[in-house]
PDB file of C-alpha atoms in Angstrom:
ATOM      1  CA  VAL A   1       1.717 -18.563 -15.097  1.00  0.00           C
ATOM      2  CA  THR A   2       2.173 -19.127 -11.364  1.00  0.00           C
ATOM      3  CA  ALA A   3       5.137 -21.437 -11.944  1.00  0.00           C
ATOM      4  CA  ALA A   4       6.740 -18.943 -14.325  1.00  0.00           C
ATOM      5  CA  VAL A   5       6.397 -16.126 -11.798  1.00  0.00           C
ATOM      6  CA  SER A   6       7.957 -18.318  -9.112  1.00  0.00           C
ATOM      7  CA  ARG A   7      10.947 -19.053 -11.367  1.00  0.00           C
ATOM      8  CA  VAL A   8      11.483 -15.412 -12.257  1.00  0.00           C
ATOM      9  CA  LEU A   9      11.314 -14.218  -8.652  1.00  0.00           C
ATOM     10  CA  ALA A  10      13.687 -16.949  -7.479  1.00  0.00           C
ATOM     11  CA  ALA A  11      16.218 -16.290 -10.258  1.00  0.00           C
ATOM     12  CA  HIS A  12      16.334 -12.517  -9.899  1.00  0.00           C
ATOM     13  CA  PRO A  13      19.287 -11.395  -7.761  1.00  0.00           C
ATOM     14  CA  GLY A  14      17.443  -8.391  -6.363  1.00  0.00           C
ATOM     15  CA  PRO A  15      16.693  -5.774  -5.410  1.00  0.00           C
ATOM     16  CA  PHE A  16      13.384  -5.508  -7.267  1.00  0.00           C
ATOM     17  CA  ARG A  17      12.675  -1.938  -8.316  1.00  0.00           C
ATOM     18  CA  CYS A  18       9.105  -2.590  -9.489  1.00  0.00           C
ATOM     19  CA  VAL A  19       6.859  -5.687  -9.483  1.00  0.00           C
ATOM     20  CA  HIS A  20       3.266  -5.862 -10.805  1.00  0.00           C
ATOM     21  CA  LEU A  21       1.272  -9.058 -10.146  1.00  0.00           C
ATOM     22  CA  THR A  22      -2.225  -8.273 -11.358  1.00  0.00           C
ATOM     23  CA  ARG A  23      -3.693 -11.042 -13.511  1.00  0.00           C
ATOM     24  CA  THR A  24      -3.793 -14.198 -11.440  1.00  0.00           C
ATOM     25  CA  THR A  25      -6.541 -15.555  -9.209  1.00  0.00           C
ATOM     26  CA  MET A  26      -4.599 -16.537  -6.103  1.00  0.00           C
ATOM     27  CA  GLU A  27      -7.126 -18.700  -4.213  1.00  0.00           C
ATOM     28  CA  GLU A  28      -5.600 -21.950  -5.532  1.00  0.00           C
ATOM     29  CA  HIS A  29      -2.025 -20.743  -5.033  1.00  0.00           C
ATOM     30  CA  ARG A  30      -1.887 -19.591  -1.419  1.00  0.00           C
ATOM     31  CA  GLY A  31       1.406 -21.337  -0.755  1.00  0.00           C
ATOM     32  CA  GLU A  32       3.086 -19.729  -3.760  1.00  0.00           C
ATOM     33  CA  MET A  33       1.632 -16.348  -2.806  1.00  0.00           C
ATOM     34  CA  ALA A  34       3.221 -16.494   0.651  1.00  0.00           C
ATOM     35  CA  ARG A  35       6.571 -17.550  -0.854  1.00  0.00           C
ATOM     36  CA  TRP A  36       6.434 -14.691  -3.370  1.00  0.00           C
ATOM     37  CA  LEU A  37       6.035 -12.155  -0.592  1.00  0.00           C
ATOM     38  CA  ASP A  38       8.895 -13.760   1.355  1.00  0.00           C
ATOM     39  CA  ILE A  39      11.163 -13.434  -1.704  1.00  0.00           C
ATOM     40  CA  LEU A  40      10.085  -9.864  -2.408  1.00  0.00           C
ATOM     41  CA  ALA A  41      10.740  -8.864   1.199  1.00  0.00           C
ATOM     42  CA  ALA A  42      14.155 -10.559   1.225  1.00  0.00           C
ATOM     43  CA  LYS A  43      15.185  -8.994  -2.086  1.00  0.00           C
ATOM     44  CA  GLY A  44      14.152  -5.458  -1.216  1.00  0.00           C
ATOM     45  CA  VAL A  45      11.146  -4.754  -3.470  1.00  0.00           C
ATOM     46  CA  GLN A  46      10.559  -1.006  -3.825  1.00  0.00           C
ATOM     47  CA  GLU A  47       7.280  -0.782  -5.761  1.00  0.00           C
ATOM     48  CA  LEU A  48       4.597  -3.484  -5.587  1.00  0.00           C
ATOM     49  CA  VAL A  49       1.197  -3.674  -7.272  1.00  0.00           C
ATOM     50  CA  PHE A  50      -0.537  -6.895  -6.151  1.00  0.00           C
ATOM     51  CA  VAL A  51      -4.089  -7.609  -7.328  1.00  0.00           C
ATOM     52  CA  ASN A  52      -6.116 -10.788  -6.794  1.00  0.00           C
ATOM     53  CA  ARG A  53      -8.086 -10.658 -10.001  1.00  0.00           C
ATOM     54  CA  PRO A  54     -10.875 -11.271 -10.516  1.00  0.00           C
ATOM     55  CA  LEU A  55     -12.160 -12.976  -7.332  1.00  0.00           C
ATOM     56  CA  PRO A  56     -12.793 -13.975  -4.533  1.00  0.00           C
ATOM     57  CA  ILE A  57     -12.855 -10.640  -2.759  1.00  0.00           C
ATOM     58  CA  ASP A  58     -12.382 -12.133   0.721  1.00  0.00           C
ATOM     59  CA  LEU A  59      -9.111 -13.993   0.111  1.00  0.00           C
ATOM     60  CA  ARG A  60      -6.814 -13.164   3.011  1.00  0.00           C
ATOM     61  CA  LEU A  61      -3.552 -11.441   2.088  1.00  0.00           C
ATOM     62  CA  PRO A  62      -0.628 -12.982   4.014  1.00  0.00           C
ATOM     63  CA  ALA A  63       0.704 -10.854   6.873  1.00  0.00           C
ATOM     64  CA  THR A  64       4.139 -11.266   5.241  1.00  0.00           C
ATOM     65  CA  ILE A  65       3.289  -8.098   3.328  1.00  0.00           C
ATOM     66  CA  PHE A  66       4.309  -6.188   6.457  1.00  0.00           C
ATOM     67  CA  SER A  67       7.834  -7.611   6.124  1.00  0.00           C
ATOM     68  CA  CYS A  68       8.431  -5.610   2.937  1.00  0.00           C
ATOM     69  CA  ALA A  69      10.102  -2.726   4.742  1.00  0.00           C
ATOM     70  CA  SER A  70      11.859  -1.514   1.573  1.00  0.00           C
ATOM     71  CA  LEU A  71       8.587  -0.543  -0.145  1.00  0.00           C
ATOM     72  CA  THR A  72       8.166   3.033  -1.359  1.00  0.00           C
ATOM     73  CA  ARG A  73       4.945   2.365  -3.307  1.00  0.00           C
ATOM     74  CA  LEU A  74       2.285  -0.252  -2.510  1.00  0.00           C
ATOM     75  CA  HIS A  75      -1.023  -0.806  -4.309  1.00  0.00           C
ATOM     76  CA  LEU A  76      -3.275  -3.702  -3.232  1.00  0.00           C
ATOM     77  CA  GLY A  77      -6.498  -4.812  -4.913  1.00  0.00           C
ATOM     78  CA  ILE A  78      -9.328  -7.264  -4.166  1.00  0.00           C
ATOM     79  CA  TRP A  79      -7.989  -8.743  -0.919  1.00  0.00           C
ATOM     80  CA  ARG A  80      -9.066  -9.178   2.638  1.00  0.00           C
ATOM     81  CA  LEU A  81      -6.275  -7.378   4.428  1.00  0.00           C
ATOM     82  CA  PRO A  82      -4.376  -9.228   7.170  1.00  0.00           C
ATOM     83  CA  ASP A  83      -5.799  -9.107  10.669  1.00  0.00           C
ATOM     84  CA  THR A  84      -3.566  -6.378  12.034  1.00  0.00           C
ATOM     85  CA  ALA A  85      -4.339  -7.430  15.605  1.00  0.00           C
ATOM     86  CA  ALA A  86      -2.040 -10.433  14.982  1.00  0.00           C
ATOM     87  CA  VAL A  87       0.716  -8.478  13.216  1.00  0.00           C
ATOM     88  CA  PRO A  88       3.826  -7.754  15.323  1.00  0.00           C
ATOM     89  CA  ARG A  89       3.766  -4.232  16.702  1.00  0.00           C
ATOM     90  CA  ALA A  90       7.248  -3.641  15.308  1.00  0.00           C
ATOM     91  CA  ALA A  91       6.033  -4.157  11.726  1.00  0.00           C
ATOM     92  CA  ARG A  92       6.229  -0.959   9.688  1.00  0.00           C
ATOM     93  CA  PHE A  93       6.764   0.581   6.254  1.00  0.00           C
ATOM     94  CA  PRO A  94       9.527   3.095   7.004  1.00  0.00           C
ATOM     95  CA  ASN A  95       9.991   4.133   3.339  1.00  0.00           C
ATOM     96  CA  LEU A  96       6.414   3.974   2.007  1.00  0.00           C
ATOM     97  CA  ARG A  97       5.279   7.175   0.283  1.00  0.00           C
ATOM     98  CA  ASP A  98       2.381   6.016  -1.929  1.00  0.00           C
ATOM     99  CA  LEU A  99      -0.403   3.647  -0.772  1.00  0.00           C
ATOM    100  CA  GLY A 100      -3.355   2.552  -2.932  1.00  0.00           C
ATOM    101  CA  LEU A 101      -6.152   0.259  -1.680  1.00  0.00           C
ATOM    102  CA  TYR A 102      -8.700  -0.952  -4.260  1.00  0.00           C
ATOM    103  CA  TRP A 103     -11.891  -2.872  -3.463  1.00  0.00           C
ATOM    104  CA  ASN A 104     -10.335  -4.495  -0.425  1.00  0.00           C
ATOM    105  CA  SER A 105     -12.200  -5.892   2.550  1.00  0.00           C
ATOM    106  CA  MET A 106     -10.780  -4.306   5.690  1.00  0.00           C
ATOM    107  CA  GLU A 107     -11.714  -2.825   9.022  1.00  0.00           C
ATOM    108  CA  ASP A 108     -11.107   0.731  10.196  1.00  0.00           C
ATOM    109  CA  ARG A 109      -8.410  -0.546  12.567  1.00  0.00           C
ATOM    110  CA  ASP A 110      -6.541  -2.133   9.639  1.00  0.00           C
ATOM    111  CA  LEU A 111      -6.396   1.195   7.807  1.00  0.00           C
ATOM    112  CA  ASP A 112      -5.367   2.991  11.006  1.00  0.00           C
ATOM    113  CA  PHE A 113      -2.609   0.412  11.529  1.00  0.00           C
ATOM    114  CA  MET A 114      -1.199   0.900   8.032  1.00  0.00           C
ATOM    115  CA  LEU A 115      -1.204   4.677   8.389  1.00  0.00           C
ATOM    116  CA  GLU A 116       0.446   4.536  11.805  1.00  0.00           C
ATOM    117  CA  ARG A 117       3.173   2.255  10.453  1.00  0.00           C
ATOM    118  CA  SER A 118       3.950   4.488   7.460  1.00  0.00           C
ATOM    119  CA  PRO A 119       5.750   7.531   8.904  1.00  0.00           C
ATOM    120  CA  VAL A 120       6.674   9.159   5.560  1.00  0.00           C
ATOM    121  CA  LEU A 121       3.473   8.359   3.606  1.00  0.00           C
ATOM    122  CA  GLU A 122       2.479  11.239   1.300  1.00  0.00           C
ATOM    123  CA  SER A 123      -0.319   9.870  -0.899  1.00  0.00           C
ATOM    124  CA  LEU A 124      -3.327   7.687   0.055  1.00  0.00           C
ATOM    125  CA  PHE A 125      -5.795   6.423  -2.566  1.00  0.00           C
ATOM    126  CA  ILE A 126      -8.810   4.346  -1.451  1.00  0.00           C
ATOM    127  CA  LEU A 127     -11.216   2.947  -4.030  1.00  0.00           C
ATOM    128  CA  GLY A 128     -14.287   0.886  -3.144  1.00  0.00           C
ATOM    129  CA  PHE A 129     -14.108   0.720   0.662  1.00  0.00           C
ATOM    130  CA  GLN A 130     -16.507  -2.133   1.436  1.00  0.00           C
ATOM    131  CA  SER A 131     -18.085  -0.688   4.580  1.00  0.00           C
ATOM    132  CA  GLY A 132     -18.660   2.762   6.014  1.00  0.00           C
ATOM    133  CA  LEU A 133     -15.259   4.474   6.077  1.00  0.00           C
ATOM    134  CA  ARG A 134     -14.342   6.209   9.331  1.00  0.00           C
ATOM    135  CA  LEU A 135     -11.019   7.973   8.912  1.00  0.00           C
ATOM    136  CA  ARG A 136      -9.496   9.731  11.923  1.00  0.00           C
ATOM    137  CA  LEU A 137      -6.319  11.309  10.668  1.00  0.00           C
ATOM    138  CA  VAL A 138      -3.410  12.136  12.935  1.00  0.00           C
ATOM    139  CA  ASN A 139      -0.570  12.122  10.443  1.00  0.00           C
ATOM    140  CA  GLN A 140       2.474  14.337  10.012  1.00  0.00           C
ATOM    141  CA  SER A 141       3.374  13.369   6.419  1.00  0.00           C
ATOM    142  CA  LEU A 142       0.250  12.885   4.241  1.00  0.00           C
ATOM    143  CA  ARG A 143      -0.166  15.469   1.487  1.00  0.00           C
ATOM    144  CA  CYS A 144      -2.954  13.960  -0.643  1.00  0.00           C
ATOM    145  CA  ILE A 145      -6.000  11.749   0.067  1.00  0.00           C
ATOM    146  CA  GLN A 146      -8.276  10.475  -2.709  1.00  0.00           C
ATOM    147  CA  LEU A 147     -11.467   8.501  -2.029  1.00  0.00           C
ATOM    148  CA  GLY A 148     -13.607   6.945  -4.742  1.00  0.00           C
ATOM    149  CA  PHE A 149     -16.663   4.665  -4.887  1.00  0.00           C
ATOM    150  CA  SER A 150     -16.729   4.581  -1.095  1.00  0.00           C
ATOM    151  CA  PHE A 151     -19.187   5.526   1.621  1.00  0.00           C
ATOM    152  CA  ALA A 152     -17.385   7.837   4.033  1.00  0.00           C
ATOM    153  CA  GLU A 153     -19.288   7.912   7.307  1.00  0.00           C
ATOM    154  CA  ASP A 154     -16.833  10.196   9.094  1.00  0.00           C
ATOM    155  CA  ILE A 155     -13.623  11.916   8.054  1.00  0.00           C
ATOM    156  CA  ASP A 156     -11.887  13.675  10.926  1.00  0.00           C
ATOM    157  CA  LEU A 157      -8.734  15.660  10.127  1.00  0.00           C
ATOM    158  CA  VAL A 158      -7.513  15.860  13.706  1.00  0.00           C
ATOM    159  CA  ASP A 159      -3.909  16.836  13.003  1.00  0.00           C
ATOM    160  CA  ALA A 160      -2.704  16.831   9.399  1.00  0.00           C
ATOM    161  CA  PRO A 161      -0.170  19.667   9.087  1.00  0.00           C
ATOM    162  CA  ARG A 162       1.020  18.743   5.556  1.00  0.00           C
ATOM    163  CA  LEU A 163      -2.314  17.734   3.966  1.00  0.00           C
ATOM    164  CA  GLU A 164      -2.934  19.764   0.800  1.00  0.00           C
ATOM    165  CA  ARG A 165      -5.662  17.831  -1.043  1.00  0.00           C
ATOM    166  CA  LEU A 166      -8.733  15.849   0.046  1.00  0.00           C
ATOM    167  CA  PHE A 167     -10.589  14.683  -3.026  1.00  0.00           C
ATOM    168  CA  GLN A 168     -13.706  12.487  -3.208  1.00  0.00           C
ATOM    169  CA  PHE A 169     -15.264  11.228  -6.423  1.00  0.00           C
ATOM    170  CA  ALA A 170     -18.200   8.942  -7.221  1.00  0.00           C
ATOM    171  CA  GLU A 171     -18.941   9.002  -3.508  1.00  0.00           C
ATOM    172  CA  LEU A 172     -21.644   6.562  -2.393  1.00  0.00           C
ATOM    173  CA  THR A 173     -24.517   7.766  -0.211  1.00  0.00           C
ATOM    174  CA  GLU A 174     -24.787   4.472   1.641  1.00  0.00           C
ATOM    175  CA  SER A 175     -22.592   1.519   2.476  1.00  0.00           C
ATOM    176  CA  PRO A 176     -22.379  -1.168  -0.249  1.00  0.00           C
ATOM    177  CA  LYS A 177     -22.511  -3.849   2.442  1.00  0.00           C
ATOM    178  CA  MET A 178     -25.884  -5.417   2.940  1.00  0.00           C
ATOM    179  CA  ASN A 179     -27.838  -5.978   6.142  1.00  0.00           C
ATOM    180  CA  ASN A 180     -30.390  -8.817   5.958  1.00  0.00           C
ATOM    181  CA  GLY A 181     -30.597  -8.344   2.211  1.00  0.00           C
ATOM    182  CA  ARG A 182     -31.069  -4.589   2.373  1.00  0.00           C
ATOM    183  CA  SER A 183     -28.647  -1.706   2.140  1.00  0.00           C
ATOM    184  CA  THR A 184     -27.682   0.041   5.333  1.00  0.00           C
ATOM    185  CA  ARG A 185     -29.724   3.121   6.170  1.00  0.00           C
ATOM    186  CA  LYS A 186     -28.813   6.237   4.247  1.00  0.00           C
ATOM    187  CA  ARG A 187     -27.536   8.983   6.521  1.00  0.00           C
ATOM    188  CA  SER A 188     -25.469  12.128   6.411  1.00  0.00           C
ATOM    189  CA  SER A 189     -21.726  11.784   6.643  1.00  0.00           C
ATOM    190  CA  VAL A 190     -19.472  14.207   8.496  1.00  0.00           C
ATOM    191  CA  ILE A 191     -16.226  15.852   7.435  1.00  0.00           C
ATOM    192  CA  LYS A 192     -14.531  17.451  10.416  1.00  0.00           C
ATOM    193  CA  ILE A 193     -11.579  19.727   9.745  1.00  0.00           C
ATOM    194  CA  GLY A 194      -9.604  20.196  12.917  1.00  0.00           C
ATOM    195  CA  SER A 195      -6.010  21.072  12.095  1.00  0.00           C
ATOM    196  CA  ALA A 196      -5.115  21.053   8.387  1.00  0.00           C
ATOM    197  CA  PRO A 197      -3.533  24.463   7.797  1.00  0.00           C
ATOM    198  CA  LYS A 198      -2.247  23.642   4.282  1.00  0.00           C
ATOM    199  CA  LEU A 199      -5.494  22.135   2.934  1.00  0.00           C
ATOM    200  CA  ARG A 200      -5.868  23.895  -0.421  1.00  0.00           C
ATOM    201  CA  VAL A 201      -8.072  21.555  -2.499  1.00  0.00           C
ATOM    202  CA  LEU A 202     -11.321  20.052  -1.153  1.00  0.00           C
ATOM    203  CA  GLY A 203     -14.172  18.264  -2.924  1.00  0.00           C
ATOM    204  CA  TYR A 204     -16.533  17.023  -4.027  1.00  0.00           C
ATOM    205  CA  LEU A 205     -18.691  17.927  -1.028  1.00  0.00           C
ATOM    206  CA  LYS A 206     -22.420  17.185  -1.088  1.00  0.00           C
ATOM    207  CA  PRO A 207     -24.548  19.757   0.763  1.00  0.00           C
ATOM    208  CA  GLY A 208     -27.549  17.978   2.247  1.00  0.00           C
ATOM    209  CA  GLU A 209     -25.763  14.632   2.383  1.00  0.00           C
ATOM    210  CA  GLN A 210     -22.567  15.707   4.126  1.00  0.00           C
ATOM    211  CA  GLU A 211     -22.070  17.876   7.156  1.00  0.00           C
ATOM    212  CA  LEU A 212     -19.029  20.059   7.614  1.00  0.00           C
ATOM    213  CA  ALA A 213     -17.580  20.580  11.077  1.00  0.00           C
ATOM    214  CA  GLY A 214     -14.487  22.331  12.286  1.00  0.00           C
ATOM    215  CA  ASN A 215     -13.762  25.284  14.520  1.00  0.00           C
ATOM    216  CA  LYS A 216     -16.447  27.341  16.199  1.00  0.00           C
ATOM    217  CA  GLU A 217     -17.415  29.173  13.003  1.00  0.00           C
ATOM    218  CA  ASN A 218     -16.624  26.214  10.723  1.00  0.00           C
ATOM    219  CA  ILE A 219     -14.300  28.466   8.729  1.00  0.00           C
ATOM    220  CA  VAL A 220     -11.603  26.825   6.574  1.00  0.00           C
ATOM    221  CA  PRO A 221      -9.476  29.757   5.366  1.00  0.00           C
ATOM    222  CA  SER A 222      -6.795  27.706   3.592  1.00  0.00           C
ATOM    223  CA  VAL A 223      -9.046  26.158   0.909  1.00  0.00           C
ATOM    224  CA  GLN A 224      -8.636  27.839  -2.489  1.00  0.00           C
ATOM    225  CA  ILE A 225     -10.210  25.207  -4.768  1.00  0.00           C
ATOM    226  CA  LEU A 226     -13.575  23.700  -3.805  1.00  0.00           C
ATOM    227  CA  GLY A 227     -15.832  21.208  -5.570  1.00  0.00           C
ATOM    228  CA  ILE A 228     -19.474  20.706  -4.592  1.00  0.00           C
ATOM    229  CA  GLU A 229     -22.117  18.407  -6.004  1.00  0.00           C
ATOM    230  CA  VAL A 230     -25.617  19.856  -5.901  1.00  0.00           C
ATOM    231  CA  GLN A 231     -28.865  18.436  -7.221  1.00  0.00           C
ATOM    232  CA  PHE A 232     -30.737  21.613  -8.099  1.00  0.00           C
ATOM    233  CA  GLY A 233     -34.070  19.832  -8.278  1.00  0.00           C
ATOM    234  CA  VAL A 234     -33.910  18.941  -4.567  1.00  0.00           C
ATOM    235  CA  ARG A 235     -34.972  22.013  -2.611  1.00  0.00           C
ATOM    236  CA  ASN A 236     -33.548  21.046   0.787  1.00  0.00           C
ATOM    237  CA  THR A 237     -30.152  20.318  -0.788  1.00  0.00           C
ATOM    238  CA  VAL A 238     -29.925  23.677  -2.548  1.00  0.00           C
ATOM    239  CA  LYS A 239     -30.811  25.529   0.654  1.00  0.00           C
ATOM    240  CA  LYS A 240     -27.659  24.095   2.274  1.00  0.00           C
ATOM    241  CA  VAL A 241     -25.338  25.641  -0.333  1.00  0.00           C
ATOM    242  CA  PRO A 242     -24.944  29.174   1.115  1.00  0.00           C
ATOM    243  CA  GLY A 243     -23.980  27.755   4.502  1.00  0.00           C
ATOM    244  CA  PHE A 244     -21.313  25.590   2.893  1.00  0.00           C
ATOM    245  CA  LEU A 245     -19.834  28.430   0.833  1.00  0.00           C
ATOM    246  CA  ARG A 246     -19.551  30.710   3.860  1.00  0.00           C
ATOM    247  CA  CYS A 247     -17.043  28.239   5.342  1.00  0.00           C
ATOM    248  CA  PHE A 248     -14.507  29.051   2.614  1.00  0.00           C
ATOM    249  CA  PRO A 249     -13.814  32.803   2.518  1.00  0.00           C
ATOM    250  CA  ASN A 250     -10.637  32.544   0.411  1.00  0.00           C
ATOM    251  CA  LEU A 251     -11.901  30.505  -2.551  1.00  0.00           C
ATOM    252  CA  GLU A 252     -10.329  31.198  -5.925  1.00  0.00           C
ATOM    253  CA  THR A 253     -11.942  28.368  -7.924  1.00  0.00           C
ATOM    254  CA  LEU A 254     -15.385  26.781  -7.404  1.00  0.00           C
ATOM    255  CA  HIS A 255     -16.462  23.636  -9.279  1.00  0.00           C
ATOM    256  CA  VAL A 256     -20.194  22.847  -9.237  1.00  0.00           C
ATOM    257  CA  GLN A 257     -21.434  19.492 -10.485  1.00  0.00           C
ATOM    258  CA  SER A 258     -25.125  18.651 -10.847  1.00  0.00           C
ATOM    259  CA  ARG A 259     -26.164  15.109 -11.693  1.00  0.00           C
ATOM    260  CA  PRO A 260     -29.685  14.173 -12.848  1.00  0.00           C
ATOM    261  CA  ILE A 261     -31.838  13.312  -9.831  1.00  0.00           C
ATOM    262  CA  SER A 262     -33.354   9.850  -9.522  1.00  0.00           C
ATOM    263  CA  GLU A 263     -36.286  10.899  -7.349  1.00  0.00           C
ATOM    264  CA  GLU A 264     -39.059  13.368  -8.176  1.00  0.00           C
ATOM    265  CA  SER A 265     -38.049  17.017  -8.113  1.00  0.00           C
ATOM    266  CA  THR A 266     -39.011  18.847  -4.915  1.00  0.00           C
ATOM    267  CA  GLY A 267     -38.914  22.242  -6.581  1.00  0.00           C
ATOM    268  CA  LYS A 268     -36.367  24.962  -7.163  1.00  0.00           C
ATOM    269  CA  VAL A 269     -35.658  27.783  -4.749  1.00  0.00           C
ATOM    270  CA  SER A 270     -36.602  31.263  -5.880  1.00  0.00           C
ATOM    271  CA  VAL A 271     -34.356  34.215  -6.565  1.00  0.00           C
ATOM    272  CA  LYS A 272     -35.729  35.697  -3.335  1.00  0.00           C
ATOM    273  CA  PHE A 273     -34.010  32.929  -1.352  1.00  0.00           C
ATOM    274  CA  TRP A 274     -30.585  33.957  -2.645  1.00  0.00           C
ATOM    275  CA  GLN A 275     -31.280  37.657  -2.156  1.00  0.00           C
ATOM    276  CA  GLU A 276     -32.491  37.323   1.435  1.00  0.00           C
ATOM    277  CA  GLY A 277     -29.510  35.135   2.341  1.00  0.00           C
ATOM    278  CA  GLY A 278     -27.223  38.128   2.096  1.00  0.00           C
ATOM    279  CA  PRO A 279     -23.728  38.272   0.588  1.00  0.00           C
ATOM    280  CA  ILE A 280     -21.282  35.393   0.932  1.00  0.00           C
ATOM    281  CA  LYS A 281     -17.860  36.752   1.837  1.00  0.00           C
ATOM    282  CA  CYS A 282     -15.245  35.542  -0.602  1.00  0.00           C
TER     283      CYS A 282
END
């Protein structure tokens, strides 16, 4: 298979509109892998899906990937991303609009580097971030962020004037990385909304497990569609719900998801709790 791919890439005159390489374990073919990326960069690949399947998860992706300046869509899976500290500062993806990262091993600085070098990026999809994700977003082009099967420690929307959607699904409550054989300590994560005036869709938030921060009153007037995940058998979680809802005075659609709880129920709140809380402006 590897030899056939090499022949096809060498014979094609270019440019490549779309290339998917998703069913080859690359550990034994590191030399070919580097040559493939050289050819793709030289022949102007526009869309690239490159997955090291099935394993190992820590195989280093060659830094040549940053030479593919013609890319408009890039999806990478099951790699250790290049050490961006050694990548030339001039490296960039000037045409990249869609970036997907799946079950990759990377540091926060690697993600920051890729975002900084993608000035027209509109869509970011991260699946299976292998450590606590800390995303500090100062980006003038992103419109949609999707996070799945990841543990987001901190998400800080510092300046995201075009961001319309921030969507989390199957969010983990602790980092999948292990520390001396045990999972890292479970703690609340923080979503801070600084400047995101076009943010219309937000979810799924988890009252009790996530904290929301923003302006002085923590009001996010732009959000019209909100998803929250609430375990109604956990009393302290339910008591956080009114405070969350008060942050979104212009909601039009509210999605509420309640999964079965794994621990023993701590009791439901009474009707009196909702009545004494007063009205929630919406």
